Short mmCIF file of C-alpha atoms in Angstrom, two decimals:
data_model
loop_
_atom_site.label_atom_id
_atom_site.label_comp_id
_atom_site.label_asym_id
_atom_site.label_seq_id
_atom_site.Cartn_x
_atom_site.Cartn_y
_atom_site.Cartn_z
CA MET W 1 7.64 -39.34 -34.10
CA LYS W 2 6.98 -35.66 -34.79
CA LYS W 3 3.42 -36.48 -35.86
CA VAL W 4 2.78 -38.34 -32.60
CA ILE W 5 4.06 -35.43 -30.51
CA SER W 6 1.98 -32.98 -32.54
CA LEU W 7 -1.13 -35.12 -32.07
CA ILE W 8 -0.55 -35.32 -28.31
CA LEU W 9 -0.10 -31.55 -28.06
CA ILE W 10 -3.30 -30.93 -30.00
CA LEU W 11 -5.22 -33.34 -27.77
CA LEU W 12 -3.86 -31.67 -24.62
CA LEU W 13 -4.83 -28.26 -25.94
CA ALA W 14 -8.34 -29.47 -26.77
CA LEU W 15 -8.79 -31.09 -23.36
CA THR W 16 -7.61 -28.03 -21.45
CA ALA W 17 -9.83 -25.76 -23.51
CA CYS W 18 -12.86 -27.91 -22.75
CA GLY W 19 -12.09 -28.22 -19.06
CA THR W 20 -11.71 -24.53 -18.19
CA GLN W 21 -15.26 -23.37 -18.73
CA GLU W 22 -16.70 -21.75 -15.64
CA LYS W 23 -20.30 -21.15 -14.73
CA GLU W 24 -21.16 -17.47 -14.50
CA GLU W 25 -23.13 -16.46 -11.46
CA THR W 26 -25.53 -13.56 -11.47
CA ALA W 27 -25.45 -11.34 -8.42
CA THR W 28 -28.56 -9.87 -6.89
CA PRO W 29 -28.80 -6.06 -6.70
CA GLN W 30 -28.14 -6.25 -2.93
CA GLU W 31 -24.94 -8.26 -3.49
CA LYS W 32 -23.81 -5.78 -6.15
CA LYS W 33 -24.29 -2.84 -3.75
CA THR W 34 -22.33 -4.60 -1.03
CA GLU W 35 -19.53 -5.48 -3.45
CA GLU W 36 -19.39 -1.91 -4.79
CA GLY W 37 -19.23 -0.53 -1.25
CA THR W 38 -16.43 -2.91 -0.35
CA ASN W 39 -14.49 -2.03 -3.49
CA ALA W 40 -14.97 1.70 -2.88
CA ALA W 41 -13.78 1.36 0.72
CA LYS W 42 -10.78 -0.68 -0.36
CA GLU W 43 -9.91 1.84 -3.09
CA GLU W 44 -10.27 4.75 -0.68
CA LYS W 45 -8.00 3.03 1.81
CA THR W 46 -5.24 2.41 -0.75
CA ASN W 47 -5.45 5.93 -2.19
CA LYS W 48 -5.03 7.42 1.29
CA ARG W 49 -2.01 5.32 2.26
CA GLU W 50 0.58 7.01 4.45
CA LEU W 51 3.65 8.14 2.55
CA THR W 52 6.64 6.11 3.77
CA ALA W 53 10.35 6.86 3.50
CA GLU W 54 10.49 4.19 0.79
CA ASP W 55 7.71 5.98 -1.14
CA GLU W 56 9.57 9.27 -0.86
CA GLN W 57 12.80 7.68 -2.07
CA PHE W 58 11.12 6.11 -5.10
CA SER W 59 9.18 9.31 -5.85
CA LYS W 60 12.43 11.27 -5.85
CA LEU W 61 13.96 8.79 -8.31
CA ILE W 62 10.89 9.07 -10.56
CA VAL W 63 11.10 12.89 -10.51
CA GLU W 64 14.79 12.58 -11.43
CA LYS W 65 13.74 10.23 -14.27
CA ASN W 66 15.96 7.48 -12.86
CA TYR W 67 13.50 4.74 -13.80
CA ASP W 68 16.05 1.93 -14.14
CA GLU W 69 17.16 2.43 -10.53
CA VAL W 70 13.54 2.27 -9.35
CA VAL W 71 13.00 -0.99 -11.23
CA LYS W 72 16.25 -2.39 -9.83
CA GLN W 73 15.20 -1.58 -6.26
CA THR W 74 11.58 -2.71 -6.59
CA VAL W 75 11.86 -5.82 -8.76
CA SER W 76 11.25 -8.11 -5.76
CA LEU W 77 7.68 -6.71 -5.47
CA LYS W 78 7.63 -7.52 -1.74
CA THR W 79 5.55 -4.56 -0.59
CA GLU W 80 2.63 -2.64 -2.07
CA SER W 81 4.91 0.37 -2.38
CA GLN W 82 7.46 -1.61 -4.37
CA LYS W 83 4.74 -2.96 -6.65
CA ASP W 84 3.31 0.50 -7.30
CA PHE W 85 6.65 2.08 -8.08
CA TYR W 86 7.76 -0.88 -10.17
CA TYR W 87 4.70 -0.45 -12.38
CA ILE W 88 5.11 3.33 -12.56
CA ALA W 89 8.79 3.10 -13.52
CA SER W 90 8.07 0.31 -16.02
CA ALA W 91 5.41 2.47 -17.66
CA PHE W 92 7.86 5.35 -18.07
CA ILE W 93 10.56 3.03 -19.41
CA LYS W 94 8.12 1.57 -21.94
CA ASN W 95 7.08 5.09 -22.95
CA ASN W 96 10.72 6.05 -23.56
CA GLU W 97 11.16 2.93 -25.70
CA ASN W 98 8.03 3.76 -27.68
CA GLN W 99 9.25 7.32 -28.32
CA THR W 100 12.38 6.03 -30.06
CA LYS W 101 10.59 3.31 -32.03
CA THR W 102 9.37 3.79 -35.58
CA TYR W 103 6.07 2.19 -36.47
CA ASP W 104 4.81 1.09 -39.85
CA PRO W 105 1.96 3.48 -40.74
CA ALA W 106 0.21 0.68 -42.63
CA ASP W 107 0.07 -1.56 -39.54
CA LEU W 108 -0.47 0.24 -36.26
CA THR W 109 -1.16 -2.91 -34.25
CA ALA W 110 2.34 -2.85 -32.73
CA MET W 111 1.93 0.77 -31.67
CA LYS W 112 -1.45 0.07 -30.12
CA THR W 113 -0.05 -2.90 -28.21
CA ASP W 114 2.99 -0.97 -26.97
CA TYR W 115 0.90 1.92 -25.63
CA GLN W 116 -1.67 -0.46 -24.15
CA VAL W 117 1.15 -1.96 -22.08
CA ILE W 118 1.70 1.49 -20.52
CA VAL W 119 -1.99 1.84 -19.71
CA ASN W 120 -2.02 -1.65 -18.16
CA TYR W 121 0.99 -0.86 -15.98
CA ILE W 122 -0.58 2.33 -14.69
CA ASN W 123 -3.94 0.64 -14.09
CA ARG W 124 -2.18 -1.80 -11.72
CA VAL W 125 -0.95 1.04 -9.52
CA LYS W 126 -2.96 1.46 -6.33
CA PHE W 127 -1.24 4.52 -4.87
CA VAL W 128 0.51 7.44 -6.54
CA PRO W 129 2.14 10.10 -4.36
CA ASP W 130 0.94 13.64 -5.01
CA GLU W 131 4.35 14.84 -6.18
CA ILE W 132 4.29 12.53 -9.24
CA LYS W 133 0.52 12.15 -9.67
CA ALA W 134 0.24 14.73 -12.47
CA GLU W 135 3.13 13.17 -14.37
CA VAL W 136 1.67 9.65 -14.08
CA GLU W 137 -1.82 10.79 -15.07
CA GLY W 138 -0.36 12.69 -18.03
CA LEU W 139 1.46 9.58 -19.19
CA LYS W 140 -1.69 7.49 -18.86
CA THR W 141 -3.77 10.03 -20.78
CA ALA W 142 -1.18 10.26 -23.57
CA ALA W 143 -0.95 6.46 -23.82
CA GLU W 144 -4.75 6.11 -23.91
CA GLU W 145 -4.90 8.71 -26.69
CA LYS W 146 -2.29 6.80 -28.71
CA VAL W 147 -4.24 3.55 -28.23
CA ALA W 148 -7.47 5.25 -29.32
CA GLU W 149 -5.73 6.84 -32.31
CA ALA W 150 -4.26 3.52 -33.42
CA ASP W 151 -7.61 1.81 -32.85
CA LYS W 152 -9.34 4.43 -34.98
CA GLN W 153 -6.82 3.97 -37.79
CA LEU W 154 -7.10 0.19 -37.61
CA THR W 155 -10.91 0.24 -37.89
CA LYS W 156 -10.90 2.33 -41.07
#
């Protein structure tokens, strides 16, 4: 019976792998310019978002390093503000976990993965209030340096 189930799982895996190939489309230079302009306008709009009372509340909690409370209040991810602060707080929580962790110097893959998670969280953020911008950018830079350092050690 176990062999039959294993065979069915392998067949399903093979069928889904074959069926998910997508055709890549090449964009003309005009389409690329339009897309870049749209992305730049969208990015500019999100970076210039009005600071709400909710943003101020979450910023204050971040400054106070009360990351767990931010996650608790934003876990529903209902608004853009909640999403942004959820990712910011999660990045800081992950950084605190990484600081207390000991990594095997012979295998830095775990360290690279842990710090890449921080970078990924921060890359998802669309708006960072000015009062915590330097702190968030510092965390991102430090995490990127750790990823690069681990990558360098792994490629030796």
